[in-house]
Amino acid sequence: LQDRAVRAFASAGSPDDVEAARVEYLGQKQGRLKSAQERLKTLPNEAKKAYGQRFNGVKQALEAALDAARSRVERRAVADDAIDVTLPGTAPRLGHRHPLAQTADELIDIFGRFGFAVARGPEVEDVRHNFDALNIPPVHPARDPLDNFYLSEGTMLRSQTSTIQIRVMESQPPPVRVIAIGRVYRPDTVDATHSFMFHQVEGLMVDEGVTMGDLKTVLRLFARSYLGEDVQIRFRPSFFPFTEPSVEVDMLWHGGRRWVEMGGAGMVDPNVFKAVGYDPERVTGFAFGLGIERLCMRRHGIDDIRLLYQNDVRFLDQF
Ligand code: FA5
């Protein structure tokens, strides 16, 4: 009886099979164990003790087999339920690229169409690339420790992406047509259009016969592509040690009531060409450096640069 019952429980594949086996062997009315119990009454007294012990052993074995069979078929039922392919799914919350990263991607795309490749340079720079090779003399106020983040001797967090102009020209002969996008650092006082860490896009084009007219055309075409056909920009005379002549470029801010500086630009100074071993008698070039935050702000109507760094999802969700 015990062997047959244990086999029946072990082979039960569903809750119904388990119940059928339970009724057959452990049923209170006509179960086989019950019948065995009935037989106890018919035995002579001296045989009752041994039979009773044997009966209890069999009963425990059968109950254990029943428990095991029940938990086995239950586990299988749970496993089957766990993959109900007909249930509607839960949509995962997807993130997306930060507006500044999106702006950088678009700049690379637009200037790429104008034939500009992408160059890179380190954020921790040496003073030679940040100042010396850019024709910024040792006593120039731009080097003031109060206006720069100096690190150990001779190194600093770059204050402008113009460093990459130098790195590119040092590493290849003309012609050059590149942009470089990156972080720059300055201890500026933070306000709606200034941060102590921001991004610039640098542009450099060097070849025989490059003119200021080419510079203005490229910047106008760029502004129209990125900010829209109706954007207004203007050029003001300015000064940078590494360009001559130099200009500052303003854009009419959203709302149309004020001009905001977008960047600096100019014709590469012959001293810069000499510092990198280019022949200023043979080639000319233009360079520009634009603030990426301000471009992004003008494009999307953002009023405060600080919103770009706070990572408030209510703000970021809008891009
Ligand atoms: C320069 O950094 C020059 N290297 C640009 C240049 C490149 C001139 C090549 C000539 C040839 P300037 O310091 O003006 O220039 O900065 C350029 C732009 O960076 C500014 O017009 C502005 O858009 C942005 N910018 C400057 N300071 C900040 C700041 N603290 N926060 C956010 N944007 C800034």
mmCIF file of C-alpha atoms and ligand atoms in Angstrom:
data_model
loop_
_atom_site.group_PDB
_atom_site.id
_atom_site.type_symbol
_atom_site.label_atom_id
_atom_site.label_comp_id
_atom_site.label_asym_id
_atom_site.label_seq_id
_atom_site.Cartn_x
_atom_site.Cartn_y
_atom_site.Cartn_z
ATOM 1 C CA LEU A 1 0.000 0.000 0.000
ATOM 2 C CA GLN A 2 2.696 2.473 0.997
ATOM 3 C CA ASP A 3 4.728 1.939 -2.186
ATOM 4 C CA ARG A 4 1.741 2.282 -4.468
ATOM 5 C CA ALA A 5 0.475 5.401 -2.665
ATOM 6 C CA VAL A 6 3.850 7.117 -2.708
ATOM 7 C CA ARG A 7 4.179 6.422 -6.420
ATOM 8 C CA ALA A 8 0.678 7.818 -7.056
ATOM 9 C CA PHE A 9 1.510 11.068 -5.266
ATOM 10 C CA ALA A 10 4.889 11.337 -6.978
ATOM 11 C CA SER A 11 3.417 10.964 -10.446
ATOM 12 C CA ALA A 12 0.502 13.402 -9.897
ATOM 13 C CA GLY A 13 0.980 16.251 -12.408
ATOM 14 C CA SER A 14 -1.867 18.615 -11.511
ATOM 15 C CA PRO A 15 -3.825 19.691 -8.407
ATOM 16 C CA ASP A 16 -6.650 17.391 -9.604
ATOM 17 C CA ASP A 17 -4.313 14.372 -9.777
ATOM 18 C CA VAL A 18 -3.077 15.093 -6.265
ATOM 19 C CA GLU A 19 -6.622 15.352 -4.951
ATOM 20 C CA ALA A 20 -7.634 12.078 -6.639
ATOM 21 C CA ALA A 21 -4.662 10.291 -5.047
ATOM 22 C CA ARG A 22 -5.519 11.836 -1.686
ATOM 23 C CA VAL A 23 -9.112 10.588 -1.866
ATOM 24 C CA GLU A 24 -7.998 7.127 -2.920
ATOM 25 C CA TYR A 25 -5.383 6.617 -0.184
ATOM 26 C CA LEU A 26 -6.109 9.083 2.585
ATOM 27 C CA GLY A 27 -9.866 9.651 2.085
ATOM 28 C CA GLN A 28 -11.850 9.637 5.346
ATOM 29 C CA LYS A 29 -14.714 7.549 3.953
ATOM 30 C CA GLN A 30 -13.387 4.920 1.553
ATOM 31 C CA GLY A 31 -9.665 5.627 1.466
ATOM 32 C CA ARG A 32 -7.366 2.634 1.488
ATOM 33 C CA LEU A 33 -5.677 3.732 4.671
ATOM 34 C CA LYS A 34 -9.081 3.967 6.297
ATOM 35 C CA SER A 35 -9.812 0.348 5.319
ATOM 36 C CA ALA A 36 -6.485 -0.719 6.782
ATOM 37 C CA GLN A 37 -7.468 1.031 9.987
ATOM 38 C CA GLU A 38 -10.791 -0.851 10.001
ATOM 39 C CA ARG A 39 -8.873 -4.153 9.854
ATOM 40 C CA LEU A 40 -7.190 -3.306 13.144
ATOM 41 C CA LYS A 41 -10.456 -3.995 14.945
ATOM 42 C CA THR A 42 -10.642 -7.550 13.560
ATOM 43 C CA LEU A 43 -7.153 -8.560 14.747
ATOM 44 C CA PRO A 44 -6.464 -10.610 17.897
ATOM 45 C CA ASN A 45 -5.251 -8.442 20.801
ATOM 46 C CA GLU A 46 -1.639 -9.711 20.755
ATOM 47 C CA ALA A 47 -1.217 -8.645 17.094
ATOM 48 C CA LYS A 48 -2.774 -5.184 17.546
ATOM 49 C CA LYS A 49 0.307 -3.403 18.915
ATOM 50 C CA ALA A 50 2.640 -4.320 16.034
ATOM 51 C CA TYR A 51 -0.019 -3.616 13.444
ATOM 52 C CA GLY A 52 -0.818 -0.221 15.010
ATOM 53 C CA GLN A 53 2.838 0.854 14.900
ATOM 54 C CA ARG A 54 3.161 -0.225 11.308
ATOM 55 C CA PHE A 55 -0.081 1.602 10.474
ATOM 56 C CA ASN A 56 1.173 4.878 11.977
ATOM 57 C CA GLY A 57 4.412 4.629 9.976
ATOM 58 C CA VAL A 58 2.513 4.165 6.724
ATOM 59 C CA LYS A 59 0.151 7.027 7.548
ATOM 60 C CA GLN A 60 3.042 9.445 8.165
ATOM 61 C CA ALA A 61 4.733 8.420 4.924
ATOM 62 C CA LEU A 62 1.542 9.008 2.948
ATOM 63 C CA GLU A 63 0.905 12.407 4.507
ATOM 64 C CA ALA A 64 4.451 13.455 3.726
ATOM 65 C CA ALA A 65 4.020 12.296 0.115
ATOM 66 C CA LEU A 66 0.770 14.311 -0.118
ATOM 67 C CA ASP A 67 2.449 17.492 1.181
ATOM 68 C CA ALA A 68 5.334 17.085 -1.241
ATOM 69 C CA ALA A 69 2.989 16.538 -4.207
ATOM 70 C CA ARG A 70 0.886 19.600 -3.253
ATOM 71 C CA SER A 71 3.818 21.984 -3.042
ATOM 72 C CA ARG A 72 5.263 20.582 -6.252
ATOM 73 C CA VAL A 73 2.135 21.255 -8.365
ATOM 74 C CA GLU A 74 1.611 24.656 -6.670
ATOM 75 C CA ARG A 75 5.103 25.799 -7.581
ATOM 76 C CA ARG A 76 4.485 24.833 -11.160
ATOM 77 C CA ALA A 77 1.202 26.791 -11.213
ATOM 78 C CA VAL A 78 2.999 29.914 -9.923
ATOM 79 C CA ALA A 79 5.697 29.500 -12.557
ATOM 80 C CA ASP A 80 3.068 29.231 -15.300
ATOM 81 C CA ASP A 81 1.267 32.381 -14.061
ATOM 82 C CA ALA A 82 4.522 34.346 -13.890
ATOM 83 C CA ILE A 83 4.661 34.691 -17.670
ATOM 84 C CA ASP A 84 1.177 35.658 -18.708
ATOM 85 C CA VAL A 85 2.035 37.012 -22.138
ATOM 86 C CA THR A 86 -1.479 38.405 -22.587
ATOM 87 C CA LEU A 87 -1.098 41.035 -19.805
ATOM 88 C CA PRO A 88 -0.478 44.610 -21.001
ATOM 89 C CA GLY A 89 3.143 45.691 -20.322
ATOM 90 C CA THR A 90 4.391 48.537 -18.147
ATOM 91 C CA ALA A 91 6.146 51.148 -20.281
ATOM 92 C CA PRO A 92 9.670 51.856 -18.940
ATOM 93 C CA ARG A 93 10.450 55.519 -18.287
ATOM 94 C CA LEU A 94 12.985 56.428 -20.939
ATOM 95 C CA GLY A 95 15.605 59.103 -20.438
ATOM 96 C CA HIS A 96 17.076 61.208 -23.216
ATOM 97 C CA ARG A 97 20.090 63.320 -23.975
ATOM 98 C CA HIS A 98 20.665 66.540 -22.044
ATOM 99 C CA PRO A 99 19.780 69.724 -24.021
ATOM 100 C CA LEU A 100 23.452 70.746 -24.053
ATOM 101 C CA ALA A 101 24.462 67.361 -25.457
ATOM 102 C CA GLN A 102 21.717 67.697 -28.069
ATOM 103 C CA THR A 103 23.047 71.163 -28.959
ATOM 104 C CA ALA A 104 26.582 69.807 -29.298
ATOM 105 C CA ASP A 105 25.313 67.045 -31.605
ATOM 106 C CA GLU A 106 23.517 69.587 -33.782
ATOM 107 C CA LEU A 107 26.562 71.855 -33.998
ATOM 108 C CA ILE A 108 28.689 68.929 -35.131
ATOM 109 C CA ASP A 109 26.036 68.132 -37.697
ATOM 110 C CA ILE A 110 25.690 71.680 -39.059
ATOM 111 C CA PHE A 111 29.418 72.412 -39.241
ATOM 112 C CA GLY A 112 29.932 68.949 -40.675
ATOM 113 C CA ARG A 113 27.766 69.994 -43.615
ATOM 114 C CA PHE A 114 30.040 73.040 -44.036
ATOM 115 C CA GLY A 115 32.999 70.681 -44.289
ATOM 116 C CA PHE A 116 34.365 71.014 -40.716
ATOM 117 C CA ALA A 117 35.795 67.915 -39.020
ATOM 118 C CA VAL A 118 35.755 67.482 -35.223
ATOM 119 C CA ALA A 119 38.900 67.863 -33.090
ATOM 120 C CA ARG A 120 39.428 67.322 -29.364
ATOM 121 C CA GLY A 121 41.734 68.511 -26.616
ATOM 122 C CA PRO A 122 42.248 68.047 -22.866
ATOM 123 C CA GLU A 123 40.414 70.030 -20.174
ATOM 124 C CA VAL A 124 43.554 70.104 -18.038
ATOM 125 C CA GLU A 125 45.871 72.179 -20.206
ATOM 126 C CA ASP A 126 49.345 73.610 -20.047
ATOM 127 C CA VAL A 127 49.875 77.348 -20.020
ATOM 128 C CA ARG A 128 51.627 77.123 -23.365
ATOM 129 C CA HIS A 129 48.472 76.007 -25.210
ATOM 130 C CA ASN A 130 46.128 78.224 -23.201
ATOM 131 C CA PHE A 131 48.239 81.407 -23.451
ATOM 132 C CA ASP A 132 51.787 81.383 -24.897
ATOM 133 C CA ALA A 133 51.081 79.926 -28.326
ATOM 134 C CA LEU A 134 47.973 82.121 -28.572
ATOM 135 C CA ASN A 135 50.135 85.242 -28.506
ATOM 136 C CA ILE A 136 49.031 86.151 -24.970
ATOM 137 C CA PRO A 137 52.155 87.724 -23.409
ATOM 138 C CA PRO A 138 53.408 86.665 -19.943
ATOM 139 C CA VAL A 139 52.141 89.865 -18.301
ATOM 140 C CA HIS A 140 48.699 89.892 -19.977
ATOM 141 C CA PRO A 141 45.749 90.415 -17.565
ATOM 142 C CA ALA A 142 43.970 87.341 -19.061
ATOM 143 C CA ARG A 143 46.519 85.255 -17.087
ATOM 144 C CA ASP A 144 45.507 86.739 -13.742
ATOM 145 C CA PRO A 145 45.203 84.014 -11.087
ATOM 146 C CA LEU A 146 41.880 85.570 -10.093
ATOM 147 C CA ASP A 147 40.522 84.909 -13.609
ATOM 148 C CA ASN A 148 41.743 81.332 -14.023
ATOM 149 C CA PHE A 149 41.740 77.969 -12.301
ATOM 150 C CA TYR A 150 45.448 77.159 -12.058
ATOM 151 C CA LEU A 151 46.469 73.675 -10.982
ATOM 152 C CA SER A 152 50.053 72.602 -10.319
ATOM 153 C CA GLU A 153 52.985 74.398 -11.901
ATOM 154 C CA GLY A 154 52.300 75.256 -15.535
ATOM 155 C CA THR A 155 48.890 73.574 -15.787
ATOM 156 C CA MET A 156 45.329 74.861 -15.493
ATOM 157 C CA LEU A 157 41.715 74.069 -16.342
ATOM 158 C CA ARG A 158 41.495 75.508 -19.850
ATOM 159 C CA SER A 159 39.708 78.855 -19.968
ATOM 160 C CA GLN A 160 38.899 78.647 -23.690
ATOM 161 C CA THR A 161 38.731 76.035 -26.445
ATOM 162 C CA SER A 162 41.195 78.112 -28.498
ATOM 163 C CA THR A 163 43.799 75.750 -26.987
ATOM 164 C CA ILE A 164 42.592 73.176 -29.517
ATOM 165 C CA GLN A 165 43.441 75.484 -32.441
ATOM 166 C CA ILE A 166 47.045 75.174 -31.359
ATOM 167 C CA ARG A 167 46.894 71.418 -30.844
ATOM 168 C CA VAL A 168 45.387 70.874 -34.294
ATOM 169 C CA MET A 169 47.892 73.106 -36.116
ATOM 170 C CA GLU A 170 50.803 71.502 -34.233
ATOM 171 C CA SER A 171 49.700 68.086 -35.423
ATOM 172 C CA GLN A 172 48.985 68.704 -39.125
ATOM 173 C CA PRO A 173 49.952 70.987 -41.991
ATOM 174 C CA PRO A 174 47.395 73.317 -43.633
ATOM 175 C CA PRO A 175 44.707 73.287 -44.957
ATOM 176 C CA VAL A 176 42.640 73.003 -41.752
ATOM 177 C CA ARG A 177 38.886 73.058 -41.310
ATOM 178 C CA VAL A 178 37.844 71.866 -37.821
ATOM 179 C CA ILE A 179 35.543 72.609 -34.931
ATOM 180 C CA ALA A 180 36.127 71.548 -31.330
ATOM 181 C CA ILE A 181 33.515 71.339 -28.596
ATOM 182 C CA GLY A 182 34.354 71.208 -24.937
ATOM 183 C CA ARG A 183 34.130 72.430 -21.374
ATOM 184 C CA VAL A 184 35.984 75.499 -20.226
ATOM 185 C CA TYR A 185 36.432 76.921 -16.742
ATOM 186 C CA ARG A 186 36.577 80.477 -15.423
ATOM 187 C CA PRO A 187 35.972 81.852 -11.933
ATOM 188 C CA ASP A 188 33.242 84.173 -13.264
ATOM 189 C CA THR A 189 30.428 85.388 -11.036
ATOM 190 C CA VAL A 190 27.352 83.295 -11.770
ATOM 191 C CA ASP A 191 24.292 85.057 -13.207
ATOM 192 C CA ALA A 192 21.621 84.320 -15.817
ATOM 193 C CA THR A 193 24.161 84.159 -18.685
ATOM 194 C CA HIS A 194 27.414 83.280 -16.857
ATOM 195 C CA SER A 195 28.686 80.131 -15.197
ATOM 196 C CA PHE A 196 32.105 79.120 -13.815
ATOM 197 C CA MET A 197 32.042 76.067 -16.089
ATOM 198 C CA PHE A 198 30.528 76.259 -19.549
ATOM 199 C CA HIS A 199 31.016 74.936 -23.077
ATOM 200 C CA GLN A 200 32.437 76.489 -26.196
ATOM 201 C CA VAL A 201 32.516 75.515 -29.833
ATOM 202 C CA GLU A 202 35.767 76.562 -31.451
ATOM 203 C CA GLY A 203 36.135 76.836 -35.213
ATOM 204 C CA LEU A 204 39.311 77.096 -37.257
ATOM 205 C CA MET A 205 39.773 77.357 -40.998
ATOM 206 C CA VAL A 206 43.230 77.831 -42.512
ATOM 207 C CA ASP A 207 44.097 77.778 -46.187
ATOM 208 C CA GLU A 208 45.491 79.996 -48.920
ATOM 209 C CA GLY A 209 43.244 83.011 -49.393
ATOM 210 C CA VAL A 210 40.807 82.634 -46.468
ATOM 211 C CA THR A 211 39.210 86.027 -45.709
ATOM 212 C CA MET A 212 37.140 87.862 -43.134
ATOM 213 C CA GLY A 213 34.269 87.567 -45.647
ATOM 214 C CA ASP A 214 34.475 83.767 -45.338
ATOM 215 C CA LEU A 215 34.317 84.080 -41.555
ATOM 216 C CA LYS A 216 31.205 86.233 -41.633
ATOM 217 C CA THR A 217 29.524 83.974 -44.160
ATOM 218 C CA VAL A 218 30.177 80.826 -42.121
ATOM 219 C CA LEU A 219 28.919 82.432 -38.898
ATOM 220 C CA ARG A 220 25.804 83.842 -40.561
ATOM 221 C CA LEU A 221 24.989 80.524 -42.222
ATOM 222 C CA PHE A 222 25.563 78.745 -38.942
ATOM 223 C CA ALA A 223 23.326 81.143 -36.975
ATOM 224 C CA ARG A 224 20.528 80.732 -39.500
ATOM 225 C CA SER A 225 20.836 76.937 -39.490
ATOM 226 C CA TYR A 226 20.836 76.582 -35.735
ATOM 227 C CA LEU A 227 18.743 79.543 -34.533
ATOM 228 C CA GLY A 228 16.382 79.955 -37.489
ATOM 229 C CA GLU A 229 16.151 81.978 -40.696
ATOM 230 C CA ASP A 230 14.879 85.077 -38.892
ATOM 231 C CA VAL A 231 17.680 85.313 -36.306
ATOM 232 C CA GLN A 232 19.607 88.593 -36.198
ATOM 233 C CA ILE A 233 23.332 88.672 -35.476
ATOM 234 C CA ARG A 234 25.790 91.549 -35.531
ATOM 235 C CA PHE A 235 29.582 91.905 -35.553
ATOM 236 C CA ARG A 236 31.381 94.427 -33.330
ATOM 237 C CA PRO A 237 35.076 95.319 -33.565
ATOM 238 C CA SER A 238 36.973 93.826 -30.639
ATOM 239 C CA PHE A 239 40.376 92.586 -29.574
ATOM 240 C CA PHE A 240 41.866 89.139 -28.954
ATOM 241 C CA PRO A 241 45.666 88.635 -28.842
ATOM 242 C CA PHE A 242 45.361 85.628 -31.182
ATOM 243 C CA THR A 243 43.289 87.282 -33.942
ATOM 244 C CA GLU A 244 43.751 90.454 -35.983
ATOM 245 C CA PRO A 245 41.336 91.936 -36.813
ATOM 246 C CA SER A 246 38.987 90.642 -34.107
ATOM 247 C CA VAL A 247 35.213 90.834 -33.690
ATOM 248 C CA GLU A 248 32.608 89.972 -31.150
ATOM 249 C CA VAL A 249 29.387 88.412 -32.401
ATOM 250 C CA ASP A 250 26.057 89.232 -30.766
ATOM 251 C CA MET A 251 22.641 87.675 -31.296
ATOM 252 C CA LEU A 252 19.325 89.381 -30.736
ATOM 253 C CA TRP A 253 17.990 87.603 -27.649
ATOM 254 C CA HIS A 254 14.589 85.946 -27.534
ATOM 255 C CA GLY A 255 12.014 88.611 -26.801
ATOM 256 C CA GLY A 256 13.907 90.870 -29.226
ATOM 257 C CA ARG A 257 14.788 93.588 -26.716
ATOM 258 C CA ARG A 258 18.520 93.033 -26.118
ATOM 259 C CA TRP A 259 21.681 91.728 -27.735
ATOM 260 C CA VAL A 260 23.614 88.937 -26.024
ATOM 261 C CA GLU A 261 27.200 88.076 -26.879
ATOM 262 C CA MET A 262 27.445 84.768 -28.672
ATOM 263 C CA GLY A 263 31.205 84.593 -29.188
ATOM 264 C CA GLY A 264 34.486 86.033 -30.338
ATOM 265 C CA ALA A 265 36.165 85.607 -33.710
ATOM 266 C CA GLY A 266 38.750 87.016 -36.072
ATOM 267 C CA MET A 267 41.564 86.377 -38.528
ATOM 268 C CA VAL A 268 44.325 84.203 -37.054
ATOM 269 C CA ASP A 269 47.239 86.424 -35.925
ATOM 270 C CA PRO A 270 50.523 85.781 -37.811
ATOM 271 C CA ASN A 271 52.255 85.246 -34.446
ATOM 272 C CA VAL A 272 50.003 82.240 -33.801
ATOM 273 C CA PHE A 273 50.942 80.750 -37.162
ATOM 274 C CA LYS A 274 54.617 81.255 -36.294
ATOM 275 C CA ALA A 275 54.147 79.524 -32.913
ATOM 276 C CA VAL A 276 52.890 76.368 -34.630
ATOM 277 C CA GLY A 277 55.298 76.473 -37.594
ATOM 278 C CA TYR A 278 52.839 77.643 -40.276
ATOM 279 C CA ASP A 279 54.011 80.191 -42.837
ATOM 280 C CA PRO A 280 51.953 83.407 -42.414
ATOM 281 C CA GLU A 281 53.138 84.561 -45.843
ATOM 282 C CA ARG A 282 51.446 81.584 -47.472
ATOM 283 C CA VAL A 283 48.239 80.889 -45.491
ATOM 284 C CA THR A 284 45.542 82.913 -43.779
ATOM 285 C CA GLY A 285 42.764 81.696 -41.547
ATOM 286 C CA PHE A 286 39.819 82.583 -39.377
ATOM 287 C CA ALA A 287 38.878 81.321 -35.929
ATOM 288 C CA PHE A 288 35.843 81.690 -33.709
ATOM 289 C CA GLY A 289 34.752 80.603 -30.236
ATOM 290 C CA LEU A 290 31.036 80.568 -29.346
ATOM 291 C CA GLY A 291 29.287 79.892 -26.038
ATOM 292 C CA ILE A 292 27.209 76.719 -26.379
ATOM 293 C CA GLU A 293 24.968 77.396 -23.370
ATOM 294 C CA ARG A 294 23.892 80.736 -24.809
ATOM 295 C CA LEU A 295 23.184 79.198 -28.225
ATOM 296 C CA CYS A 296 21.069 76.514 -26.577
ATOM 297 C CA MET A 297 19.265 79.150 -24.457
ATOM 298 C CA ARG A 298 18.511 81.357 -27.452
ATOM 299 C CA ARG A 299 17.271 78.414 -29.474
ATOM 300 C CA HIS A 300 14.895 77.117 -26.791
ATOM 301 C CA GLY A 301 13.930 80.377 -25.083
ATOM 302 C CA ILE A 302 15.690 79.474 -21.811
ATOM 303 C CA ASP A 303 16.143 82.519 -19.560
ATOM 304 C CA ASP A 304 18.658 81.303 -17.001
ATOM 305 C CA ILE A 305 21.860 79.348 -17.655
ATOM 306 C CA ARG A 306 21.607 77.721 -14.213
ATOM 307 C CA LEU A 307 18.610 75.659 -15.378
ATOM 308 C CA LEU A 308 21.018 73.745 -17.611
ATOM 309 C CA TYR A 309 23.009 72.432 -14.646
ATOM 310 C CA GLN A 310 20.342 71.679 -12.042
ATOM 311 C CA ASN A 311 19.109 68.425 -13.593
ATOM 312 C CA ASP A 312 15.524 69.142 -12.587
ATOM 313 C CA VAL A 313 13.525 66.522 -14.478
ATOM 314 C CA ARG A 314 10.593 68.947 -14.917
ATOM 315 C CA PHE A 315 12.970 71.140 -16.945
ATOM 316 C CA LEU A 316 14.847 68.370 -18.762
ATOM 317 C CA ASP A 317 11.613 66.605 -19.770
ATOM 318 C CA GLN A 318 10.823 69.515 -22.104
ATOM 319 C CA PHE A 319 13.644 68.787 -24.554
HETATM 320 C C1 FA5 B 1 36.928 83.596 -26.041
HETATM 321 O O1 FA5 B 1 36.866 82.683 -25.192
HETATM 322 C C2 FA5 B 1 37.784 83.429 -27.244
HETATM 323 N N1 FA5 B 1 38.626 82.269 -27.112
HETATM 324 C C3 FA5 B 1 36.902 83.345 -28.478
HETATM 325 C C4 FA5 B 1 37.667 83.411 -29.757
HETATM 326 C C5 FA5 B 1 38.011 82.250 -30.409
HETATM 327 C C6 FA5 B 1 38.038 84.642 -30.306
HETATM 328 C C7 FA5 B 1 38.715 82.301 -31.599
HETATM 329 C C8 FA5 B 1 38.739 84.717 -31.479
HETATM 330 C C9 FA5 B 1 39.085 83.529 -32.134
HETATM 331 P P1 FA5 B 1 35.168 85.091 -24.827
HETATM 332 O O2 FA5 B 1 35.867 85.158 -23.545
HETATM 333 O O3 FA5 B 1 34.478 86.316 -25.290
HETATM 334 O O4 FA5 B 1 36.141 84.695 -26.027
HETATM 335 O O5 FA5 B 1 34.111 83.903 -24.764
HETATM 336 C C10 FA5 B 1 33.415 83.477 -25.909
HETATM 337 C C11 FA5 B 1 31.973 83.181 -25.589
HETATM 338 O O6 FA5 B 1 31.864 82.251 -24.530
HETATM 339 C C12 FA5 B 1 31.184 84.381 -25.077
HETATM 340 O O7 FA5 B 1 30.759 85.184 -26.124
HETATM 341 C C13 FA5 B 1 30.018 83.711 -24.416
HETATM 342 O O8 FA5 B 1 29.048 83.275 -25.362
HETATM 343 C C14 FA5 B 1 30.682 82.519 -23.797
HETATM 344 N N2 FA5 B 1 31.014 82.777 -22.393
HETATM 345 C C15 FA5 B 1 32.051 83.500 -21.911
HETATM 346 N N3 FA5 B 1 32.063 83.484 -20.568
HETATM 347 C C16 FA5 B 1 31.005 82.731 -20.195
HETATM 348 C C17 FA5 B 1 30.484 82.319 -18.928
HETATM 349 N N4 FA5 B 1 31.053 82.645 -17.780
HETATM 350 N N5 FA5 B 1 29.365 81.537 -18.922
HETATM 351 C C18 FA5 B 1 28.786 81.160 -20.080
HETATM 352 N N6 FA5 B 1 29.236 81.514 -21.290
HETATM 353 C C19 FA5 B 1 30.336 82.284 -21.355
#
